[in-house]
Tab-separated table of C-alpha atoms in Angstrom:
chain	number	residue	atom	x	y	z
A	1	UNK	CA	27.747	-30.632	33.709
A	2	UNK	CA	29.767	-29.303	30.770
A	3	UNK	CA	28.047	-28.309	27.520
A	4	UNK	CA	29.539	-31.261	25.614
A	5	UNK	CA	28.489	-33.665	28.375
A	6	UNK	CA	24.821	-32.637	28.454
A	7	UNK	CA	24.620	-32.666	24.659
A	8	UNK	CA	25.821	-36.273	24.675
A	9	UNK	CA	23.313	-37.100	27.439
A	10	UNK	CA	20.309	-36.098	25.288
A	11	UNK	CA	18.107	-39.142	24.657
A	12	UNK	CA	15.154	-37.460	22.970
A	13	UNK	CA	13.991	-34.196	21.427
A	14	UNK	CA	10.980	-31.936	21.445
A	15	UNK	CA	10.980	-29.928	18.223
A	16	UNK	CA	8.985	-26.819	17.401
A	17	UNK	CA	7.493	-26.758	13.910
A	18	UNK	CA	6.923	-23.188	12.738
A	19	UNK	CA	10.297	-21.481	12.469
A	20	UNK	CA	12.247	-24.734	12.882
A	21	UNK	CA	10.839	-27.181	10.314
A	22	UNK	CA	9.079	-24.677	8.084
A	23	UNK	CA	7.999	-21.052	7.939
A	24	UNK	CA	4.289	-20.234	7.902
A	25	UNK	CA	3.045	-19.220	4.500
A	26	UNK	CA	5.844	-20.953	2.575
A	27	UNK	CA	5.770	-24.168	0.558
A	28	UNK	CA	9.147	-25.580	1.535
A	29	UNK	CA	10.846	-27.047	4.600
A	30	UNK	CA	13.611	-25.202	6.429
A	31	UNK	CA	17.191	-25.947	5.446
A	32	UNK	CA	18.229	-29.323	6.852
A	33	UNK	CA	14.845	-30.109	8.440
A	34	UNK	CA	14.068	-33.201	6.345
A	35	UNK	CA	17.608	-34.545	6.780
A	36	UNK	CA	17.494	-33.918	10.533
A	37	UNK	CA	14.259	-35.879	11.039
A	38	UNK	CA	15.547	-38.667	8.798
A	39	UNK	CA	18.725	-38.955	10.878
A	40	UNK	CA	16.752	-39.066	14.125
A	41	UNK	CA	14.545	-41.865	12.805
A	42	UNK	CA	17.519	-43.837	11.522
A	43	UNK	CA	19.318	-43.462	14.867
A	44	UNK	CA	16.106	-44.378	16.729
A	45	UNK	CA	16.233	-41.170	18.762
A	46	UNK	CA	12.665	-40.480	19.929
A	47	UNK	CA	11.234	-37.078	19.182
A	48	UNK	CA	7.938	-35.243	19.294
A	49	UNK	CA	6.979	-32.227	17.224
A	50	UNK	CA	5.609	-29.820	19.825
A	51	UNK	CA	3.686	-26.957	18.303
A	52	UNK	CA	1.307	-24.183	19.295
A	53	UNK	CA	-0.202	-24.341	15.821
A	54	UNK	CA	-3.914	-23.468	15.816
A	55	UNK	CA	-4.422	-22.517	12.181
A	56	UNK	CA	-5.437	-25.957	10.855
A	57	UNK	CA	-7.022	-29.089	12.290
A	58	UNK	CA	-4.641	-31.948	13.023
A	59	UNK	CA	-5.210	-34.005	9.888
A	60	UNK	CA	-4.957	-31.017	7.557
A	61	UNK	CA	-1.804	-29.868	9.330
A	62	UNK	CA	-0.147	-33.265	8.922
A	63	UNK	CA	-1.065	-33.295	5.235
A	64	UNK	CA	0.518	-29.867	4.856
A	65	UNK	CA	3.744	-30.979	6.566
A	66	UNK	CA	3.964	-34.122	4.458
A	67	UNK	CA	3.493	-32.062	1.315
A	68	UNK	CA	6.724	-30.344	2.409
A	69	UNK	CA	8.453	-33.733	2.534
A	70	UNK	CA	8.659	-34.034	6.337
A	71	UNK	CA	7.097	-37.531	6.500
A	72	UNK	CA	5.269	-37.215	9.832
A	73	UNK	CA	2.334	-39.052	11.398
A	74	UNK	CA	-0.331	-38.125	13.940
A	75	UNK	CA	1.739	-39.795	16.663
A	76	UNK	CA	4.689	-37.501	15.893
A	77	UNK	CA	2.833	-34.295	16.779
A	78	UNK	CA	1.573	-32.705	19.981
A	79	UNK	CA	-0.686	-29.742	19.274
A	80	UNK	CA	-2.864	-27.740	21.687
A	81	UNK	CA	-6.261	-28.188	19.996
A	82	UNK	CA	-6.654	-31.958	20.617
A	83	UNK	CA	-5.363	-31.504	24.178
A	84	UNK	CA	-7.846	-28.678	24.730
A	85	UNK	CA	-10.724	-30.701	23.307
A	86	UNK	CA	-9.896	-33.567	25.665
A	87	UNK	CA	-9.770	-31.165	28.628
A	88	UNK	CA	-13.171	-29.707	27.691
A	89	UNK	CA	-14.775	-33.148	27.403
A	90	UNK	CA	-13.213	-34.422	30.630
A	91	UNK	CA	-14.546	-31.398	32.531
A	92	UNK	CA	-17.993	-31.201	30.872
A	93	UNK	CA	-17.281	-27.729	29.525
A	94	UNK	CA	-19.298	-25.982	26.835
A	95	UNK	CA	-16.923	-23.638	25.000
A	96	UNK	CA	-17.216	-20.377	23.195
A	97	UNK	CA	-14.560	-21.110	20.572
A	98	UNK	CA	-12.633	-18.070	19.408
A	99	UNK	CA	-10.718	-19.920	16.688
A	100	UNK	CA	-10.272	-20.134	12.935
A	101	UNK	CA	-12.938	-22.078	11.021
A	102	UNK	CA	-10.139	-24.349	9.745
A	103	UNK	CA	-9.549	-25.632	13.299
A	104	UNK	CA	-13.126	-26.670	14.071
A	105	UNK	CA	-12.641	-30.307	13.023
A	106	UNK	CA	-10.514	-30.810	16.160
A	107	UNK	CA	-13.487	-29.778	18.331
A	108	UNK	CA	-16.208	-31.965	16.836
A	109	UNK	CA	-18.805	-33.351	19.207
A	110	UNK	CA	-18.684	-30.568	21.778
A	111	UNK	CA	-21.787	-28.850	23.095
A	112	UNK	CA	-21.328	-25.111	22.491
A	113	UNK	CA	-24.718	-24.004	23.843
A	114	UNK	CA	-24.797	-21.760	26.924
A	115	UNK	CA	-20.967	-21.563	27.156
A	116	UNK	CA	-19.217	-22.015	30.493
A	117	UNK	CA	-15.723	-21.761	28.988
A	118	UNK	CA	-13.901	-19.420	26.628
A	119	UNK	CA	-11.258	-21.001	24.386
A	120	UNK	CA	-8.849	-18.861	22.373
A	121	UNK	CA	-6.634	-19.916	19.474
A	122	UNK	CA	-5.038	-17.918	16.679
A	123	UNK	CA	-8.363	-16.639	15.371
A	124	UNK	CA	-6.896	-14.032	12.964
A	125	UNK	CA	-9.842	-12.123	11.439
A	126	UNK	CA	-12.219	-13.630	14.013
A	127	UNK	CA	-10.493	-11.427	16.618
A	128	UNK	CA	-13.220	-8.854	15.990
A	129	UNK	CA	-14.575	-6.449	18.593
A	130	UNK	CA	-17.828	-8.441	18.617
A	131	UNK	CA	-16.110	-11.758	19.383
A	132	UNK	CA	-13.628	-10.355	21.891
A	133	UNK	CA	-16.446	-8.523	23.655
A	134	UNK	CA	-18.525	-11.711	23.788
A	135	UNK	CA	-15.563	-13.511	25.384
A	136	UNK	CA	-15.144	-10.629	27.823
A	137	UNK	CA	-18.811	-10.671	28.838
A	138	UNK	CA	-18.821	-14.427	29.400
A	139	UNK	CA	-15.741	-14.201	31.606
A	140	UNK	CA	-16.647	-11.042	33.532
A	141	UNK	CA	-20.238	-12.176	34.039
A	142	UNK	CA	-19.387	-15.592	35.419
A	143	UNK	CA	-16.297	-16.088	37.617
A	144	UNK	CA	-16.755	-19.845	37.176
A	145	UNK	CA	-16.450	-19.576	33.389
A	146	UNK	CA	-13.121	-21.202	32.448
A	147	UNK	CA	-10.658	-19.080	30.484
A	148	UNK	CA	-8.477	-21.277	28.253
A	149	UNK	CA	-5.719	-20.187	25.888
A	150	UNK	CA	-4.025	-22.570	23.452
A	151	UNK	CA	-0.706	-20.799	23.951
A	152	UNK	CA	0.748	-17.427	24.879
A	153	UNK	CA	2.846	-16.783	21.771
A	154	UNK	CA	3.005	-13.046	21.019
A	155	UNK	CA	3.916	-13.288	17.346
A	156	UNK	CA	5.290	-15.600	14.676
A	157	UNK	CA	6.922	-15.227	11.291
A	158	UNK	CA	4.979	-15.668	8.068
A	159	UNK	CA	6.424	-15.060	4.607
A	160	UNK	CA	9.369	-13.222	6.148
A	161	UNK	CA	7.185	-10.840	8.170
A	162	UNK	CA	6.279	-10.871	11.862
A	163	UNK	CA	2.564	-11.405	12.561
A	164	UNK	CA	0.612	-10.954	15.807
A	165	UNK	CA	-0.406	-14.208	17.504
A	166	UNK	CA	-3.055	-15.105	20.071
A	167	UNK	CA	-0.961	-14.121	23.116
A	168	UNK	CA	-1.671	-10.419	22.714
A	169	UNK	CA	-5.441	-11.021	22.694
A	170	UNK	CA	-5.193	-13.337	25.684
A	171	UNK	CA	-3.281	-10.623	27.550
A	172	UNK	CA	-5.948	-8.050	26.685
A	173	UNK	CA	-8.727	-10.241	28.085
A	174	UNK	CA	-6.664	-11.091	31.164
A	175	UNK	CA	-6.257	-7.368	31.783
A	176	UNK	CA	-9.991	-6.751	31.351
A	177	UNK	CA	-11.266	-9.578	33.558
A	178	UNK	CA	-8.365	-9.450	36.043
A	179	UNK	CA	-7.539	-13.153	36.000
A	180	UNK	CA	-5.117	-15.376	34.138
A	181	UNK	CA	-5.992	-17.839	31.419
A	182	UNK	CA	-5.246	-21.538	31.768
A	183	UNK	CA	-2.693	-22.239	29.047
A	184	UNK	CA	-2.872	-25.547	27.181
A	185	UNK	CA	0.172	-25.307	24.952
A	186	UNK	CA	3.616	-23.793	25.294
A	187	UNK	CA	4.926	-22.422	27.640
A	188	UNK	CA	2.776	-24.329	30.176
A	189	UNK	CA	4.752	-26.876	32.217
A	190	UNK	CA	2.049	-29.515	31.803
A	191	UNK	CA	2.365	-29.271	28.015
A	192	UNK	CA	6.045	-30.231	28.270
A	193	UNK	CA	5.389	-32.881	30.924
A	194	UNK	CA	2.724	-34.455	28.690
A	195	UNK	CA	5.298	-34.637	25.893
A	196	UNK	CA	7.855	-36.257	28.211
A	197	UNK	CA	5.336	-38.935	29.179
A	198	UNK	CA	4.770	-39.714	25.503
A	199	UNK	CA	8.529	-40.098	24.994
A	200	UNK	CA	8.897	-42.157	28.208
A	201	UNK	CA	11.866	-39.988	29.178
A	202	UNK	CA	12.808	-37.736	32.080
A	203	UNK	CA	13.197	-33.978	31.715
A	204	UNK	CA	16.992	-34.113	32.106
A	205	UNK	CA	17.197	-36.472	29.117
A	206	UNK	CA	15.365	-34.214	26.669
A	207	UNK	CA	16.089	-30.949	24.858
A	208	UNK	CA	13.544	-28.606	23.298
A	209	UNK	CA	14.572	-27.078	19.969
A	210	UNK	CA	12.702	-23.919	19.016
A	211	UNK	CA	12.815	-20.370	17.663
A	212	UNK	CA	10.715	-18.723	20.407
A	213	UNK	CA	12.915	-17.545	23.280
A	214	UNK	CA	9.983	-17.397	25.731
A	215	UNK	CA	7.514	-20.156	24.806
A	216	UNK	CA	9.999	-22.734	23.516
A	217	UNK	CA	13.186	-22.087	25.452
A	218	UNK	CA	11.906	-20.414	28.620
A	219	UNK	CA	8.947	-22.776	28.896
A	220	UNK	CA	11.103	-25.870	28.427
A	221	UNK	CA	13.691	-24.749	30.959
A	222	UNK	CA	11.021	-24.074	33.592
A	223	UNK	CA	9.797	-27.628	33.005
A	224	UNK	CA	13.315	-28.985	33.621
A	225	UNK	CA	14.417	-29.516	30.012
A	226	UNK	CA	17.343	-28.050	28.115
A	227	UNK	CA	16.472	-25.303	25.646
A	228	UNK	CA	18.171	-25.048	22.246
A	229	UNK	CA	17.447	-21.880	20.277
A	230	UNK	CA	17.775	-21.921	16.484
A	231	UNK	CA	18.707	-18.915	14.369
A	232	UNK	CA	15.652	-19.167	12.121
A	233	UNK	CA	11.972	-18.259	12.151
A	234	UNK	CA	11.225	-15.399	14.541
A	235	UNK	CA	14.765	-15.471	16.011
A	236	UNK	CA	16.302	-12.007	16.270
A	237	UNK	CA	19.945	-11.754	17.353
A	238	UNK	CA	19.590	-8.388	19.090
A	239	UNK	CA	16.702	-9.668	21.217
A	240	UNK	CA	17.467	-13.335	21.784
A	241	UNK	CA	21.251	-13.703	22.050
A	242	UNK	CA	21.314	-11.686	25.289
A	243	UNK	CA	17.736	-11.948	26.512
A	244	UNK	CA	17.054	-10.322	29.880
A	245	UNK	CA	15.379	-13.340	31.485
A	246	UNK	CA	15.929	-16.449	29.321
A	247	UNK	CA	19.380	-17.872	28.592
A	248	UNK	CA	19.347	-20.755	26.082
A	249	UNK	CA	21.505	-23.745	26.931
A	250	UNK	CA	22.726	-23.642	23.340
A	251	UNK	CA	22.183	-21.595	20.181
A	252	UNK	CA	22.469	-23.355	16.807
A	253	UNK	CA	21.929	-22.245	13.246
A	254	UNK	CA	19.282	-24.908	12.635
A	255	UNK	CA	17.881	-28.241	13.796
A	256	UNK	CA	20.287	-30.269	11.664
A	257	UNK	CA	23.295	-28.701	13.369
A	258	UNK	CA	22.056	-29.833	16.786
A	259	UNK	CA	21.038	-33.285	15.589
A	260	UNK	CA	24.554	-33.789	14.244
A	261	UNK	CA	25.944	-32.781	17.647
A	262	UNK	CA	23.945	-35.364	19.591
A	263	UNK	CA	24.598	-38.122	17.040
A	264	UNK	CA	28.332	-37.574	16.581
Protein backbone atom coordinates (compact mmCIF):
# COMPACT_ATOMS: atom_id res chain seq x y z
CA UNK A 1 0.00 0.00 0.00
CA UNK A 2 1.34 3.44 -0.92
CA UNK A 3 2.03 6.04 1.78
CA UNK A 4 -0.89 8.24 0.67
CA UNK A 5 -3.23 5.23 0.63
CA UNK A 6 -2.48 4.07 4.18
CA UNK A 7 -2.72 7.62 5.51
CA UNK A 8 -6.21 7.89 4.04
CA UNK A 9 -7.09 4.48 5.52
CA UNK A 10 -6.44 5.64 9.11
CA UNK A 11 -9.67 5.50 11.11
CA UNK A 12 -8.31 6.25 14.58
CA UNK A 13 -5.23 7.44 16.43
CA UNK A 14 -3.21 6.56 19.49
CA UNK A 15 -1.37 9.68 20.64
CA UNK A 16 1.53 9.93 23.06
CA UNK A 17 1.30 12.80 25.53
CA UNK A 18 4.76 13.83 26.74
CA UNK A 19 6.70 15.15 23.77
CA UNK A 20 3.64 15.27 21.50
CA UNK A 21 0.97 17.24 23.39
CA UNK A 22 3.21 18.88 25.96
CA UNK A 23 6.73 18.78 27.35
CA UNK A 24 7.25 17.71 30.96
CA UNK A 25 8.00 20.59 33.25
CA UNK A 26 6.40 23.24 31.01
CA UNK A 27 3.09 25.06 31.40
CA UNK A 28 2.00 25.12 27.78
CA UNK A 29 0.82 22.68 25.11
CA UNK A 30 2.96 21.82 22.10
CA UNK A 31 2.45 23.83 18.93
CA UNK A 32 -0.76 22.73 17.22
CA UNK A 33 -1.73 20.17 19.89
CA UNK A 34 -4.97 21.85 20.98
CA UNK A 35 -6.01 22.48 17.37
CA UNK A 36 -5.21 18.89 16.40
CA UNK A 37 -7.39 17.38 19.15
CA UNK A 38 -10.18 19.84 18.35
CA UNK A 39 -10.12 18.82 14.68
CA UNK A 40 -10.22 15.12 15.57
CA UNK A 41 -13.24 15.64 17.81
CA UNK A 42 -15.04 17.72 15.20
CA UNK A 43 -14.36 15.09 12.52
CA UNK A 44 -15.43 12.32 14.93
CA UNK A 45 -12.13 10.50 14.48
CA UNK A 46 -11.66 8.32 17.58
CA UNK A 47 -8.42 8.68 19.47
CA UNK A 48 -6.85 7.61 22.73
CA UNK A 49 -4.02 9.36 24.53
CA UNK A 50 -1.60 6.53 25.27
CA UNK A 51 1.02 7.46 27.80
CA UNK A 52 3.65 5.86 30.01
CA UNK A 53 3.20 8.71 32.48
CA UNK A 54 3.78 7.60 36.08
CA UNK A 55 4.51 10.93 37.74
CA UNK A 56 0.94 11.81 38.79
CA UNK A 57 -2.23 9.89 39.59
CA UNK A 58 -4.85 9.85 36.85
CA UNK A 59 -7.10 12.61 38.15
CA UNK A 60 -4.22 14.98 38.88
CA UNK A 61 -2.74 14.27 35.45
CA UNK A 62 -6.02 15.09 33.70
CA UNK A 63 -6.30 18.32 35.68
CA UNK A 64 -2.78 19.24 34.59
CA UNK A 65 -3.55 18.56 30.92
CA UNK A 66 -6.77 20.57 31.06
CA UNK A 67 -4.91 23.46 32.63
CA UNK A 68 -2.89 23.44 29.39
CA UNK A 69 -6.13 23.77 27.41
CA UNK A 70 -6.22 20.20 26.04
CA UNK A 71 -9.82 19.49 27.17
CA UNK A 72 -9.48 15.77 27.93
CA UNK A 73 -11.46 13.34 30.08
CA UNK A 74 -10.62 10.14 31.93
CA UNK A 75 -11.99 8.13 29.00
CA UNK A 76 -9.52 9.81 26.64
CA UNK A 77 -6.42 8.48 28.42
CA UNK A 78 -4.78 5.09 28.79
CA UNK A 79 -2.04 5.14 31.42
CA UNK A 80 -0.10 2.23 32.94
CA UNK A 81 -0.89 2.80 36.63
CA UNK A 82 -4.65 2.00 36.48
CA UNK A 83 -3.92 -0.99 34.23
CA UNK A 84 -1.27 -2.20 36.67
CA UNK A 85 -3.58 -1.77 39.65
CA UNK A 86 -6.25 -3.83 37.90
CA UNK A 87 -3.71 -6.56 37.11
CA UNK A 88 -2.57 -6.66 40.75
CA UNK A 89 -6.13 -6.96 42.05
CA UNK A 90 -7.12 -9.58 39.49
CA UNK A 91 -4.12 -11.73 40.45
CA UNK A 92 -4.27 -11.19 44.24
CA UNK A 93 -0.83 -9.61 44.28
CA UNK A 94 0.62 -7.62 47.16
CA UNK A 95 3.05 -5.10 45.66
CA UNK A 96 6.19 -3.39 46.77
CA UNK A 97 5.54 -0.10 44.97
CA UNK A 98 8.66 1.66 43.76
CA UNK A 99 6.83 4.79 42.60
CA UNK A 100 6.46 8.50 43.28
CA UNK A 101 4.23 9.47 46.21
CA UNK A 102 2.12 11.48 43.74
CA UNK A 103 1.06 8.24 41.99
CA UNK A 104 -0.21 6.40 45.07
CA UNK A 105 -3.84 7.46 44.60
CA UNK A 106 -4.03 5.10 41.59
CA UNK A 107 -3.12 2.16 43.85
CA UNK A 108 -5.59 2.70 46.69
CA UNK A 109 -7.05 -0.38 48.32
CA UNK A 110 -4.14 -2.72 47.68
CA UNK A 111 -2.61 -4.88 50.39
CA UNK A 112 1.12 -4.08 50.47
CA UNK A 113 2.02 -6.37 53.38
CA UNK A 114 4.40 -9.27 52.73
CA UNK A 115 4.91 -8.33 49.04
CA UNK A 116 4.76 -10.99 46.33
CA UNK A 117 5.21 -8.49 43.49
CA UNK A 118 7.57 -5.63 42.68
CA UNK A 119 6.09 -2.73 40.70
CA UNK A 120 8.31 -0.03 39.21
CA UNK A 121 7.29 3.38 37.88
CA UNK A 122 9.26 6.57 37.38
CA UNK A 123 10.21 6.84 41.05
CA UNK A 124 12.81 9.64 40.61
CA UNK A 125 14.40 10.24 44.04
CA UNK A 126 12.84 7.03 45.39
CA UNK A 127 15.30 5.13 43.16
CA UNK A 128 17.62 4.96 46.17
CA UNK A 129 20.04 2.12 46.89
CA UNK A 130 17.80 1.07 49.79
CA UNK A 131 14.67 0.78 47.64
CA UNK A 132 16.38 -0.82 44.65
CA UNK A 133 18.07 -3.32 46.96
CA UNK A 134 14.74 -4.15 48.61
CA UNK A 135 13.26 -4.81 45.16
CA UNK A 136 16.28 -6.94 44.28
CA UNK A 137 16.01 -9.02 47.46
CA UNK A 138 12.29 -9.65 46.96
CA UNK A 139 12.87 -10.81 43.40
CA UNK A 140 16.04 -12.85 43.96
CA UNK A 141 14.65 -14.44 47.12
CA UNK A 142 11.39 -15.58 45.59
CA UNK A 143 11.24 -16.75 41.95
CA UNK A 144 7.44 -16.55 42.18
CA UNK A 145 7.55 -12.85 43.05
CA UNK A 146 6.14 -10.98 40.03
CA UNK A 147 8.35 -8.31 38.47
CA UNK A 148 6.22 -5.58 36.87
CA UNK A 149 7.41 -2.46 35.06
CA UNK A 150 5.04 0.32 33.97
CA UNK A 151 7.09 0.89 30.83
CA UNK A 152 10.61 0.53 29.47
CA UNK A 153 11.26 4.14 28.47
CA UNK A 154 14.96 4.99 28.88
CA UNK A 155 14.61 8.76 29.09
CA UNK A 156 12.28 11.67 28.38
CA UNK A 157 12.61 15.40 27.88
CA UNK A 158 11.86 17.87 30.66
CA UNK A 159 12.41 21.61 30.38
CA UNK A 160 14.54 21.08 27.28
CA UNK A 161 16.85 18.55 28.96
CA UNK A 162 16.93 14.76 28.71
CA UNK A 163 16.14 12.95 31.98
CA UNK A 164 16.60 9.28 32.90
CA UNK A 165 13.36 7.28 33.07
CA UNK A 166 12.39 4.01 34.73
CA UNK A 167 13.68 1.77 31.92
CA UNK A 168 17.29 2.02 33.04
CA UNK A 169 16.40 0.88 36.58
CA UNK A 170 14.26 -1.95 35.24
CA UNK A 171 17.20 -3.08 33.10
CA UNK A 172 19.51 -3.01 36.12
CA UNK A 173 17.18 -5.23 38.15
CA UNK A 174 16.65 -7.56 35.19
CA UNK A 175 20.42 -7.94 34.95
CA UNK A 176 20.72 -8.65 38.68
CA UNK A 177 17.91 -11.20 38.97
CA UNK A 178 18.39 -12.69 35.48
CA UNK A 179 14.77 -12.48 34.38
CA UNK A 180 12.65 -10.02 32.44
CA UNK A 181 10.00 -7.76 33.87
CA UNK A 182 6.39 -7.95 32.73
CA UNK A 183 5.75 -4.60 31.06
CA UNK A 184 2.35 -2.95 31.49
CA UNK A 185 2.72 0.10 29.29
CA UNK A 186 4.51 0.85 26.05
CA UNK A 187 6.10 -0.95 24.23
CA UNK A 188 4.15 -4.06 25.34
CA UNK A 189 1.87 -5.47 22.62
CA UNK A 190 -0.98 -5.96 25.08
CA UNK A 191 -0.90 -2.25 25.94
CA UNK A 192 -1.56 -1.39 22.28
CA UNK A 193 -4.12 -4.18 21.87
CA UNK A 194 -6.00 -2.90 24.93
CA UNK A 195 -6.12 0.54 23.31
CA UNK A 196 -7.42 -0.93 20.04
CA UNK A 197 -10.24 -2.68 21.90
CA UNK A 198 -11.24 0.63 23.47
CA UNK A 199 -11.35 2.25 20.02
CA UNK A 200 -13.22 -0.75 18.53
CA UNK A 201 -10.78 -0.72 15.61
CA UNK A 202 -8.32 -3.15 14.04
CA UNK A 203 -4.56 -2.59 14.12
CA UNK A 204 -4.38 -1.82 10.38
CA UNK A 205 -6.86 1.04 10.88
CA UNK A 206 -4.88 2.87 13.55
CA UNK A 207 -1.66 4.89 13.70
CA UNK A 208 0.40 5.65 16.80
CA UNK A 209 1.83 9.17 16.96
CA UNK A 210 4.79 9.59 19.30
CA UNK A 211 8.26 10.99 19.92
CA UNK A 212 9.88 7.78 21.23
CA UNK A 213 11.36 5.74 18.39
CA UNK A 214 11.40 2.52 20.45
CA UNK A 215 8.41 2.59 22.82
CA UNK A 216 5.98 4.51 20.62
CA UNK A 217 6.97 3.65 17.07
CA UNK A 218 8.69 0.28 17.48
CA UNK A 219 6.12 -0.94 20.00
CA UNK A 220 3.18 0.09 17.82
CA UNK A 221 4.63 -1.51 14.70
CA UNK A 222 5.22 -4.81 16.50
CA UNK A 223 1.56 -4.71 17.53
CA UNK A 224 0.51 -4.26 13.88
CA UNK A 225 -0.11 -0.50 13.87
CA UNK A 226 1.48 2.23 11.79
CA UNK A 227 4.03 4.38 13.60
CA UNK A 228 4.25 8.14 13.04
CA UNK A 229 7.25 9.87 14.60
CA UNK A 230 7.05 13.59 15.42
CA UNK A 231 10.01 15.95 15.44
CA UNK A 232 9.41 17.16 18.99
CA UNK A 233 10.03 16.04 22.56
CA UNK A 234 12.94 13.60 22.81
CA UNK A 235 13.21 13.27 19.00
CA UNK A 236 16.79 13.57 17.77
CA UNK A 237 17.38 13.65 14.01
CA UNK A 238 20.79 11.97 14.12
CA UNK A 239 19.40 9.04 16.11
CA UNK A 240 15.83 8.64 14.89
CA UNK A 241 15.78 9.53 11.18
CA UNK A 242 17.95 6.51 10.33
CA UNK A 243 17.47 4.25 13.34
CA UNK A 244 19.20 0.88 13.12
CA UNK A 245 16.14 -1.23 13.96
CA UNK A 246 12.99 0.93 13.81
CA UNK A 247 11.80 2.63 10.62
CA UNK A 248 8.80 4.95 11.15
CA UNK A 249 6.04 4.72 8.58
CA UNK A 250 6.06 8.52 8.51
CA UNK A 251 7.90 11.41 10.15
CA UNK A 252 6.00 14.67 10.74
CA UNK A 253 6.89 17.92 12.42
CA UNK A 254 4.00 17.64 14.88
CA UNK A 255 0.63 16.03 15.56
CA UNK A 256 -1.31 18.74 13.74
CA UNK A 257 0.57 18.07 10.51
CA UNK A 258 -0.48 14.41 10.56
CA UNK A 259 -4.06 15.16 11.58
CA UNK A 260 -4.35 17.50 8.60
CA UNK A 261 -3.07 14.70 6.35
CA UNK A 262 -5.70 12.18 7.43
CA UNK A 263 -8.52 14.75 7.33
CA UNK A 264 -7.71 16.33 3.97
